[in-house]
Amino acid sequence: MATLSLLTGPGLLFGLDKTRTISAASMGDVLAWAPMATQLPMLCFFVLVLGTGPVSTDLVRGAARTTWLAVNGRRMAYAAKGTVGFLVGAAVAAASALVGAVSAALVLAVSGAPQPAWGAVLVPVLRFVLWMGCWALLCMALVALMRNRIVPVLVLCMWPLLGERLAGLLLGYVPGLDGVADWLAFAAGRAMLTDVSALAGEDRSFAAGMVGSDLSTPVALVVFLLYTAALTAAGYWAYSRREGVCQTSGVTGVVEGY
């Protein structure tokens, strides 16, 4: 991931206009999207294994042996897995953004191009860091809900790219649901990451098409956080409701072994 982040600077050389300063919003997009055409930050695909691992390991073992036997039940285990996952996802995003920013600054300095207002770049970077923390929670919650190792990964890869777009298109034909596509989870997530209103000209047109939502950035941020909270809570219920089953199975196994 660090190596990919280092490529952020050299990537700026493609289409770099040395007579124009890169805006803070554009630089924020450069640091978060690699490339934006994926409709999901490229970093998400590399963090999938980290996000799904804590619960999928339980499925492989046949019981939640990775954490819950060492703490006070599966409820606390889920909270611990979620907290660590969120922090790891956020830390990966922060490190990636920092390495990418240093790489970009060096390339701009060597090429003689003007530097962006790096202080203003901090705001979109913070949204990116929050996105990655939420992404780790979504990964964990879907595995807990589906109780499967592979299907959640396929869903997280395909739904934002194709499924949600198709669903939004079909819902648009239903009377009274014309704007519902703007409020779908990952459409709101893309609008949270990219402030389309801060871009200009061709950049704005391209970004608007990729984002697929007309929500303002603050509203999109709240919507995506609500989706994350709802799915995390659902995963908590699905994960913790098996505590009694696992404890009973464990007691039975001990008795049979004895």
CSV table of C-alpha atoms in Angstrom, one decimal:
chain,number,residue,atom,x,y,z
A,1,MET,CA,0.0,0.0,0.0
A,2,ALA,CA,2.9,2.3,0.8
A,3,THR,CA,4.4,1.6,-2.7
A,4,LEU,CA,1.1,2.3,-4.4
A,5,SER,CA,0.8,5.6,-2.4
A,6,LEU,CA,4.3,6.6,-3.6
A,7,LEU,CA,3.0,6.4,-7.1
A,8,THR,CA,0.6,9.2,-6.4
A,9,GLY,CA,3.2,11.8,-7.2
A,10,PRO,CA,4.4,10.4,-10.5
A,11,GLY,CA,0.8,9.9,-11.5
A,12,LEU,CA,0.3,13.7,-11.3
A,13,LEU,CA,2.6,14.1,-14.3
A,14,PHE,CA,0.0,12.8,-16.6
A,15,GLY,CA,-2.0,15.8,-17.7
A,16,LEU,CA,-0.2,18.2,-15.2
A,17,ASP,CA,-0.7,21.9,-16.1
A,18,LYS,CA,2.2,23.8,-14.7
A,19,THR,CA,0.5,27.1,-15.2
A,20,ARG,CA,-2.4,26.3,-12.9
A,21,THR,CA,-2.4,25.5,-9.2
A,22,ILE,CA,-4.1,22.2,-8.3
A,23,SER,CA,-7.1,23.0,-6.1
A,24,ALA,CA,-7.3,21.5,-2.6
A,25,ALA,CA,-10.4,19.5,-3.7
A,26,SER,CA,-8.7,18.0,-6.7
A,27,MET,CA,-5.6,17.1,-4.6
A,28,GLY,CA,-7.9,15.4,-2.0
A,29,ASP,CA,-9.4,13.4,-4.8
A,30,VAL,CA,-6.0,12.4,-6.1
A,31,LEU,CA,-5.1,11.1,-2.6
A,32,ALA,CA,-8.3,9.2,-2.0
A,33,TRP,CA,-9.1,7.8,-5.5
A,34,ALA,CA,-6.6,5.7,-7.4
A,35,PRO,CA,-8.2,5.8,-9.9
A,36,MET,CA,-11.6,7.4,-9.4
A,37,ALA,CA,-13.1,5.4,-12.3
A,38,THR,CA,-13.3,2.4,-9.9
A,39,GLN,CA,-16.1,4.3,-8.1
A,40,LEU,CA,-14.5,3.1,-4.9
A,41,PRO,CA,-11.1,4.1,-3.4
A,42,MET,CA,-8.6,1.5,-4.6
A,43,LEU,CA,-7.4,1.2,-1.0
A,44,CYS,CA,-10.7,-0.4,-0.1
A,45,PHE,CA,-10.0,-3.5,-2.1
A,46,PHE,CA,-6.7,-4.1,-0.3
A,47,VAL,CA,-8.3,-3.6,3.1
A,48,LEU,CA,-11.1,-6.1,2.4
A,49,VAL,CA,-9.1,-8.9,3.9
A,50,LEU,CA,-8.4,-6.9,7.1
A,51,GLY,CA,-12.0,-5.9,7.5
A,52,THR,CA,-13.5,-9.3,6.9
A,53,GLY,CA,-10.9,-11.3,8.7
A,54,PRO,CA,-11.9,-10.9,12.4
A,55,VAL,CA,-15.3,-12.5,11.9
A,56,SER,CA,-14.5,-14.9,9.0
A,57,THR,CA,-11.8,-16.5,11.2
A,58,ASP,CA,-14.5,-17.4,13.7
A,59,LEU,CA,-16.4,-19.1,10.8
A,60,VAL,CA,-13.3,-21.2,9.9
A,61,ARG,CA,-12.8,-22.2,13.5
A,62,GLY,CA,-16.4,-23.2,14.0
A,63,ALA,CA,-16.7,-20.9,17.0
A,64,ALA,CA,-15.5,-17.4,18.0
A,65,ARG,CA,-12.2,-18.7,19.4
A,66,THR,CA,-10.2,-15.6,18.2
A,67,THR,CA,-11.5,-13.2,20.8
A,68,TRP,CA,-14.6,-14.0,22.8
A,69,LEU,CA,-13.2,-16.7,25.0
A,70,ALA,CA,-10.7,-14.2,26.3
A,71,VAL,CA,-13.3,-11.5,27.0
A,72,ASN,CA,-16.7,-11.2,28.6
A,73,GLY,CA,-18.8,-12.7,25.8
A,74,ARG,CA,-19.4,-12.2,22.1
A,75,ARG,CA,-20.9,-8.7,22.6
A,76,MET,CA,-17.6,-7.3,23.9
A,77,ALA,CA,-15.7,-9.3,21.2
A,78,TYR,CA,-17.7,-7.7,18.4
A,79,ALA,CA,-17.1,-4.3,19.9
A,80,ALA,CA,-13.4,-5.1,20.2
A,81,LYS,CA,-13.2,-6.3,16.6
A,82,GLY,CA,-15.1,-3.3,15.4
A,83,THR,CA,-12.9,-0.8,17.3
A,84,VAL,CA,-9.7,-2.4,16.1
A,85,GLY,CA,-11.0,-2.7,12.5
A,86,PHE,CA,-12.1,1.0,12.4
A,87,LEU,CA,-8.7,2.1,13.8
A,88,VAL,CA,-6.7,0.0,11.4
A,89,GLY,CA,-8.7,1.2,8.4
A,90,ALA,CA,-8.4,4.8,9.4
A,91,ALA,CA,-4.7,4.4,10.1
A,92,VAL,CA,-4.1,2.8,6.7
A,93,ALA,CA,-5.9,5.6,5.0
A,94,ALA,CA,-4.0,8.3,7.0
A,95,ALA,CA,-0.7,6.7,6.3
A,96,SER,CA,-1.5,6.3,2.6
A,97,ALA,CA,-2.6,10.0,2.4
A,98,LEU,CA,0.5,11.2,4.1
A,99,VAL,CA,2.8,9.2,1.8
A,100,GLY,CA,0.9,10.2,-1.2
A,101,ALA,CA,1.0,13.9,-0.2
A,102,VAL,CA,4.7,13.8,0.3
A,103,SER,CA,5.2,12.1,-3.0
A,104,ALA,CA,2.9,14.6,-4.8
A,105,ALA,CA,4.7,17.6,-3.1
A,106,LEU,CA,8.1,16.4,-4.2
A,107,VAL,CA,7.0,15.8,-7.8
A,108,LEU,CA,5.3,19.2,-8.0
A,109,ALA,CA,8.5,20.8,-6.6
A,110,VAL,CA,10.8,19.0,-9.0
A,111,SER,CA,8.6,19.8,-12.0
A,112,GLY,CA,8.2,23.5,-11.1
A,113,ALA,CA,4.5,23.3,-10.7
A,114,PRO,CA,2.7,25.4,-8.0
A,115,GLN,CA,1.8,23.6,-4.7
A,116,PRO,CA,-1.8,23.3,-3.6
A,117,ALA,CA,-3.1,24.8,-0.4
A,118,TRP,CA,-2.1,21.8,1.7
A,119,GLY,CA,-3.9,23.0,4.8
A,120,ALA,CA,-7.2,22.9,2.9
A,121,VAL,CA,-6.4,19.4,1.6
A,122,LEU,CA,-6.7,18.2,5.2
A,123,VAL,CA,-10.5,18.4,5.1
A,124,PRO,CA,-11.0,15.9,2.2
A,125,VAL,CA,-8.3,13.7,3.6
A,126,LEU,CA,-10.1,13.5,7.0
A,127,ARG,CA,-13.3,12.5,5.2
A,128,PHE,CA,-11.2,9.8,3.4
A,129,VAL,CA,-9.8,8.5,6.7
A,130,LEU,CA,-13.4,8.4,8.1
A,131,TRP,CA,-14.6,6.5,5.0
A,132,MET,CA,-11.9,3.8,5.4
A,133,GLY,CA,-12.8,3.3,9.1
A,134,CYS,CA,-16.4,2.9,8.1
A,135,TRP,CA,-15.4,0.5,5.3
A,136,ALA,CA,-13.8,-1.8,7.8
A,137,LEU,CA,-16.9,-1.8,9.9
A,138,LEU,CA,-19.1,-2.6,6.8
A,139,CYS,CA,-16.8,-5.5,5.9
A,140,MET,CA,-17.1,-7.0,9.4
A,141,ALA,CA,-20.8,-6.4,9.7
A,142,LEU,CA,-21.6,-8.1,6.3
A,143,VAL,CA,-19.6,-11.2,7.3
A,144,ALA,CA,-21.5,-11.4,10.6
A,145,LEU,CA,-24.8,-11.0,8.8
A,146,MET,CA,-24.2,-13.5,5.9
A,147,ARG,CA,-22.1,-15.9,7.9
A,148,ASN,CA,-20.0,-16.5,4.8
A,149,ARG,CA,-16.4,-15.7,3.9
A,150,ILE,CA,-16.7,-15.2,0.1
A,151,VAL,CA,-20.1,-13.7,-0.5
A,152,PRO,CA,-19.6,-10.5,1.5
A,153,VAL,CA,-16.4,-9.8,-0.5
A,154,LEU,CA,-18.2,-10.3,-3.8
A,155,VAL,CA,-21.0,-8.0,-2.6
A,156,LEU,CA,-18.6,-5.3,-1.5
A,157,CYS,CA,-16.8,-5.5,-4.8
A,158,MET,CA,-19.8,-5.6,-7.1
A,159,TRP,CA,-22.6,-3.8,-5.4
A,160,PRO,CA,-21.0,-0.3,-5.3
A,161,LEU,CA,-19.7,-0.7,-8.9
A,162,LEU,CA,-22.7,-2.2,-10.7
A,163,GLY,CA,-25.5,-3.3,-8.4
A,164,GLU,CA,-26.3,0.0,-6.7
A,165,ARG,CA,-26.1,1.9,-10.1
A,166,LEU,CA,-28.6,-0.6,-11.6
A,167,ALA,CA,-30.9,-0.4,-8.5
A,168,GLY,CA,-30.9,3.4,-8.6
A,169,LEU,CA,-31.7,3.3,-12.3
A,170,LEU,CA,-34.6,0.9,-11.8
A,171,LEU,CA,-36.0,2.8,-8.8
A,172,GLY,CA,-36.0,6.0,-10.8
A,173,TYR,CA,-38.8,4.5,-12.9
A,174,VAL,CA,-41.0,4.1,-9.9
A,175,PRO,CA,-43.3,7.2,-9.4
A,176,GLY,CA,-42.2,9.3,-6.5
A,177,LEU,CA,-38.7,7.7,-6.2
A,178,ASP,CA,-36.9,9.8,-8.8
A,179,GLY,CA,-34.2,11.1,-6.5
A,180,VAL,CA,-33.8,7.9,-4.4
A,181,ALA,CA,-30.5,7.0,-6.2
A,182,ASP,CA,-28.9,10.0,-4.5
A,183,TRP,CA,-29.5,8.5,-1.1
A,184,LEU,CA,-28.2,5.0,-1.7
A,185,ALA,CA,-25.3,4.0,0.5
A,186,PHE,CA,-22.3,4.1,-1.7
A,187,ALA,CA,-23.6,7.0,-3.9
A,188,ALA,CA,-23.7,9.0,-0.6
A,189,GLY,CA,-20.3,7.6,0.2
A,190,ARG,CA,-18.8,8.9,-3.1
A,191,ALA,CA,-20.5,12.3,-2.5
A,192,MET,CA,-19.0,12.3,0.9
A,193,LEU,CA,-15.5,11.8,-0.5
A,194,THR,CA,-15.7,14.2,-3.4
A,195,ASP,CA,-17.0,17.7,-3.1
A,196,VAL,CA,-18.2,18.2,-6.6
A,197,SER,CA,-19.2,21.8,-6.0
A,198,ALA,CA,-15.5,22.6,-5.3
A,199,LEU,CA,-14.4,21.4,-8.7
A,200,ALA,CA,-14.6,23.3,-12.0
A,201,GLY,CA,-15.0,22.7,-15.7
A,202,GLU,CA,-14.4,19.3,-17.0
A,203,ASP,CA,-13.3,18.0,-13.6
A,204,ARG,CA,-16.8,18.8,-12.2
A,205,SER,CA,-18.6,17.0,-15.1
A,206,PHE,CA,-16.5,13.9,-14.7
A,207,ALA,CA,-16.7,13.8,-10.9
A,208,ALA,CA,-20.5,14.3,-11.0
A,209,GLY,CA,-20.9,11.4,-13.4
A,210,MET,CA,-18.7,9.1,-11.2
A,211,VAL,CA,-20.3,10.1,-7.9
A,212,GLY,CA,-23.8,9.6,-9.1
A,213,SER,CA,-25.4,11.6,-6.2
A,214,ASP,CA,-26.4,15.3,-6.0
A,215,LEU,CA,-26.2,15.3,-2.2
A,216,SER,CA,-24.0,18.0,-0.6
A,217,THR,CA,-20.9,16.7,1.1
A,218,PRO,CA,-22.0,17.3,4.7
A,219,VAL,CA,-25.4,15.6,4.0
A,220,ALA,CA,-23.7,12.7,2.2
A,221,LEU,CA,-21.3,12.3,5.2
A,222,VAL,CA,-24.2,12.0,7.6
A,223,VAL,CA,-26.1,9.6,5.3
A,224,PHE,CA,-23.1,7.3,4.9
A,225,LEU,CA,-22.4,7.3,8.6
A,226,LEU,CA,-26.1,6.3,9.3
A,227,TYR,CA,-25.8,3.4,6.8
A,228,THR,CA,-22.6,2.3,8.5
A,229,ALA,CA,-24.2,2.5,12.0
A,230,ALA,CA,-27.3,0.6,10.9
A,231,LEU,CA,-25.3,-2.3,9.3
A,232,THR,CA,-22.8,-2.4,12.2
A,233,ALA,CA,-25.7,-2.7,14.6
A,234,ALA,CA,-27.3,-5.4,12.5
A,235,GLY,CA,-24.0,-7.3,12.5
A,236,TYR,CA,-23.8,-6.9,16.3
A,237,TRP,CA,-27.2,-8.5,16.7
A,238,ALA,CA,-26.3,-11.4,14.3
A,239,TYR,CA,-22.9,-12.0,15.9
A,240,SER,CA,-23.9,-11.8,19.6
A,241,ARG,CA,-27.2,-13.7,19.3
A,242,ARG,CA,-25.1,-16.9,18.9
A,243,GLU,CA,-23.4,-16.5,22.2
A,244,GLY,CA,-25.7,-18.8,24.0
A,245,VAL,CA,-25.5,-21.4,21.2
A,246,CYS,CA,-21.7,-21.4,21.2
A,247,GLN,CA,-21.5,-21.5,25.0
A,248,THR,CA,-23.9,-24.4,25.1
A,249,SER,CA,-21.9,-26.2,22.4
A,250,GLY,CA,-18.7,-25.6,24.3
A,251,VAL,CA,-20.1,-27.0,27.6
A,252,THR,CA,-21.4,-30.1,25.7
A,253,GLY,CA,-17.9,-30.6,24.1
A,254,VAL,CA,-16.3,-30.4,27.5
A,255,VAL,CA,-18.7,-32.9,29.0
A,256,GLU,CA,-18.3,-35.3,26.1
A,257,GLY,CA,-14.5,-35.1,26.3
A,258,TYR,CA,-14.7,-35.7,30.0
